[in-house]
Amino acid sequence: MPGDEQPCVFCEIAAGTAGTRLVHEDPHTVAFFPLEPATLGHTLVVPRRHSADLWAMDDTTARHLMRTVLRVGRALRSVLAPDGMNVVSSAGEAATQTVFHTHVHLVPRRAGDAMGRLWPAAGAGFRFADDAAADALAARVADAARAASESEDDKREVGQ
């Protein structure tokens, strides 16, 4: 955590200096129940290494985080047998992020629970003006993803 930021409660939890109900810990991640869970079993999975959000993480830390998300998510499914589960990682205030340390919410779901809908009702979401606009954006994103992949491949080759 940079020195000019407020103390990070998730860093404190990861360091063992703040109390919580841990459900998993390993050298790279911790998983725990939040203070105000949305549903029974709602769990947060965080990397021990501070990063503001998923996009600020290095690939190795992201792999450790996702491995723990799968492990703890499977455990929640085994223990609670929910009807479904949301896996959510918000990045930025506009996406409702309130703690600026990367974290993934595992939210076991049951029909009629207090969580409510995550997505707009059918027909109420974004609509492209036309197919050409959708195709153009898809092509731009594909190009950017390809460039990012090639850059990652170049970095791996240099490190070999």
Tab-separated table of C-alpha atoms in Angstrom:
chain	number	residue	atom	x	y	z
A	1	MET	CA	0.000	0.000	0.000
A	2	PRO	CA	1.462	3.391	-0.915
A	3	GLY	CA	2.364	5.465	2.130
A	4	ASP	CA	0.098	8.411	1.258
A	5	GLU	CA	-3.137	6.396	1.344
A	6	GLN	CA	-5.440	5.721	4.250
A	7	PRO	CA	-4.761	2.487	6.154
A	8	CYS	CA	-6.193	-0.445	4.187
A	9	VAL	CA	-8.462	-2.698	6.238
A	10	PHE	CA	-7.951	-5.599	3.800
A	11	CYS	CA	-4.164	-5.270	4.169
A	12	GLU	CA	-4.673	-5.380	7.941
A	13	ILE	CA	-6.826	-8.508	7.633
A	14	ALA	CA	-4.256	-10.121	5.317
A	15	ALA	CA	-1.503	-9.293	7.820
A	16	GLY	CA	-3.520	-10.746	10.690
A	17	THR	CA	-3.732	-7.427	12.545
A	18	ALA	CA	-7.501	-6.964	12.121
A	19	GLY	CA	-10.052	-9.442	13.357
A	20	THR	CA	-12.319	-11.286	10.948
A	21	ARG	CA	-13.902	-14.677	10.332
A	22	LEU	CA	-11.313	-16.320	8.097
A	23	VAL	CA	-12.481	-19.227	5.984
A	24	HIS	CA	-9.230	-19.706	4.053
A	25	GLU	CA	-5.678	-18.443	4.063
A	26	ASP	CA	-2.514	-19.319	2.209
A	27	PRO	CA	0.740	-17.451	1.515
A	28	HIS	CA	-0.898	-15.371	-1.251
A	29	THR	CA	-4.566	-14.871	-0.332
A	30	VAL	CA	-7.121	-14.744	2.445
A	31	ALA	CA	-10.877	-15.335	2.346
A	32	PHE	CA	-13.258	-14.103	5.015
A	33	PHE	CA	-16.843	-13.135	5.765
A	34	PRO	CA	-17.549	-9.394	5.362
A	35	LEU	CA	-18.984	-7.420	8.274
A	36	GLU	CA	-22.260	-6.872	6.391
A	37	PRO	CA	-22.888	-9.943	4.213
A	38	ALA	CA	-25.468	-9.714	1.443
A	39	THR	CA	-26.450	-13.383	1.853
A	40	LEU	CA	-25.603	-16.385	4.021
A	41	GLY	CA	-22.046	-17.430	3.142
A	42	HIS	CA	-21.081	-14.178	1.348
A	43	THR	CA	-17.285	-14.304	1.330
A	44	LEU	CA	-14.528	-11.929	0.227
A	45	VAL	CA	-11.324	-13.244	-1.332
A	46	VAL	CA	-8.368	-10.836	-1.334
A	47	PRO	CA	-4.704	-11.026	-2.273
A	48	ARG	CA	-2.257	-10.419	0.563
A	49	ARG	CA	-0.307	-8.052	-1.722
A	50	HIS	CA	-2.062	-4.684	-1.998
A	51	SER	CA	-3.402	-3.539	-5.346
A	52	ALA	CA	-6.226	-1.068	-5.856
A	53	ASP	CA	-8.291	-3.322	-8.110
A	54	LEU	CA	-8.127	-6.271	-10.476
A	55	TRP	CA	-6.580	-4.176	-13.273
A	56	ALA	CA	-3.691	-3.088	-11.030
A	57	MET	CA	-2.677	-6.681	-10.252
A	58	ASP	CA	0.246	-8.540	-11.775
A	59	ASP	CA	-0.557	-11.832	-13.521
A	60	THR	CA	0.977	-14.047	-10.836
A	61	THR	CA	-1.053	-12.457	-8.042
A	62	ALA	CA	-4.185	-12.669	-10.206
A	63	ARG	CA	-3.598	-16.405	-10.756
A	64	HIS	CA	-3.271	-16.966	-6.995
A	65	LEU	CA	-6.420	-14.943	-6.373
A	66	MET	CA	-8.479	-16.845	-8.947
A	67	ARG	CA	-7.234	-20.200	-7.645
A	68	THR	CA	-8.532	-19.244	-4.199
A	69	VAL	CA	-11.811	-17.936	-5.651
A	70	LEU	CA	-12.383	-21.367	-7.196
A	71	ARG	CA	-11.348	-23.257	-4.058
A	72	VAL	CA	-13.524	-21.216	-1.690
A	73	GLY	CA	-16.414	-21.023	-4.163
A	74	ARG	CA	-16.445	-24.809	-4.437
A	75	ALA	CA	-16.376	-25.080	-0.638
A	76	LEU	CA	-19.339	-22.693	-0.330
A	77	ARG	CA	-21.266	-24.709	-2.914
A	78	SER	CA	-20.480	-27.925	-1.055
A	79	VAL	CA	-21.480	-26.622	2.375
A	80	LEU	CA	-24.472	-24.418	1.465
A	81	ALA	CA	-25.795	-25.979	-1.780
A	82	PRO	CA	-27.047	-22.583	-3.029
A	83	ASP	CA	-29.264	-22.226	-6.094
A	84	GLY	CA	-26.508	-20.144	-7.701
A	85	MET	CA	-23.562	-17.889	-6.907
A	86	ASN	CA	-22.452	-14.454	-8.027
A	87	VAL	CA	-18.718	-13.891	-8.435
A	88	VAL	CA	-18.154	-10.123	-8.466
A	89	SER	CA	-15.088	-7.888	-8.518
A	90	SER	CA	-15.857	-4.184	-8.787
A	91	ALA	CA	-13.160	-1.793	-10.003
A	92	GLY	CA	-13.644	1.912	-9.396
A	93	GLU	CA	-16.235	4.042	-7.668
A	94	ALA	CA	-18.586	3.955	-10.674
A	95	ALA	CA	-18.622	0.160	-10.315
A	96	THR	CA	-19.517	0.467	-6.596
A	97	GLN	CA	-16.038	-0.347	-5.265
A	98	THR	CA	-15.761	1.027	-1.713
A	99	VAL	CA	-12.582	-0.647	-0.435
A	100	PHE	CA	-9.704	0.019	-2.824
A	101	HIS	CA	-7.864	-3.269	-2.336
A	102	THR	CA	-8.586	-5.926	-4.954
A	103	HIS	CA	-11.298	-8.268	-3.769
A	104	VAL	CA	-13.714	-10.794	-5.191
A	105	HIS	CA	-17.155	-11.321	-3.678
A	106	LEU	CA	-18.494	-14.865	-3.627
A	107	VAL	CA	-22.222	-14.473	-3.019
A	108	PRO	CA	-24.244	-17.688	-2.639
A	109	ARG	CA	-27.730	-17.053	-4.041
A	110	ARG	CA	-31.192	-18.402	-3.380
A	111	ALA	CA	-34.408	-17.462	-5.137
A	112	GLY	CA	-35.946	-14.425	-3.439
A	113	ASP	CA	-32.868	-13.527	-1.342
A	114	ALA	CA	-32.134	-9.939	-0.300
A	115	MET	CA	-29.390	-9.487	-2.901
A	116	GLY	CA	-31.726	-8.634	-5.771
A	117	ARG	CA	-30.833	-8.291	-9.446
A	118	LEU	CA	-27.355	-7.330	-10.597
A	119	TRP	CA	-28.352	-6.537	-14.172
A	120	PRO	CA	-30.999	-4.297	-15.708
A	121	ALA	CA	-34.308	-5.909	-16.581
A	122	ALA	CA	-34.593	-7.309	-20.096
A	123	GLY	CA	-34.684	-4.477	-22.613
A	124	ALA	CA	-33.522	-1.823	-20.127
A	125	GLY	CA	-29.772	-2.153	-20.716
A	126	PHE	CA	-27.479	-0.536	-23.298
A	127	ARG	CA	-28.335	-0.886	-26.975
A	128	PHE	CA	-26.011	-0.216	-29.913
A	129	ALA	CA	-27.386	2.178	-32.514
A	130	ASP	CA	-26.726	-0.415	-35.229
A	131	ASP	CA	-24.820	-3.604	-36.023
A	132	ALA	CA	-21.960	-1.661	-37.650
A	133	ALA	CA	-21.251	0.164	-34.373
A	134	ALA	CA	-21.257	-3.144	-32.453
A	135	ASP	CA	-18.972	-4.759	-35.035
A	136	ALA	CA	-16.555	-1.802	-34.951
A	137	LEU	CA	-16.281	-1.880	-31.169
A	138	ALA	CA	-15.808	-5.666	-31.158
A	139	ALA	CA	-12.960	-5.278	-33.677
A	140	ARG	CA	-11.271	-2.553	-31.587
A	141	VAL	CA	-11.460	-4.647	-28.416
A	142	ALA	CA	-10.170	-7.733	-30.269
A	143	ASP	CA	-7.217	-5.713	-31.594
A	144	ALA	CA	-6.417	-4.384	-28.112
A	145	ALA	CA	-6.645	-7.874	-26.590
A	146	ARG	CA	-4.381	-9.273	-29.298
A	147	ALA	CA	-1.843	-6.474	-28.685
A	148	ALA	CA	-1.926	-7.108	-24.931
A	149	SER	CA	-1.409	-10.829	-25.493
A	150	GLU	CA	1.515	-10.215	-27.859
A	151	SER	CA	3.075	-7.829	-25.336
A	152	GLU	CA	2.747	-10.457	-22.585
A	153	ASP	CA	4.303	-13.079	-24.888
A	154	ASP	CA	7.217	-10.703	-25.620
A	155	LYS	CA	7.796	-10.175	-21.881
A	156	ARG	CA	7.824	-13.944	-21.274
A	157	GLU	CA	10.344	-14.498	-24.082
A	158	VAL	CA	12.664	-11.809	-22.696
A	159	GLY	CA	12.477	-13.425	-19.249
A	160	GLN	CA	13.432	-16.864	-20.565
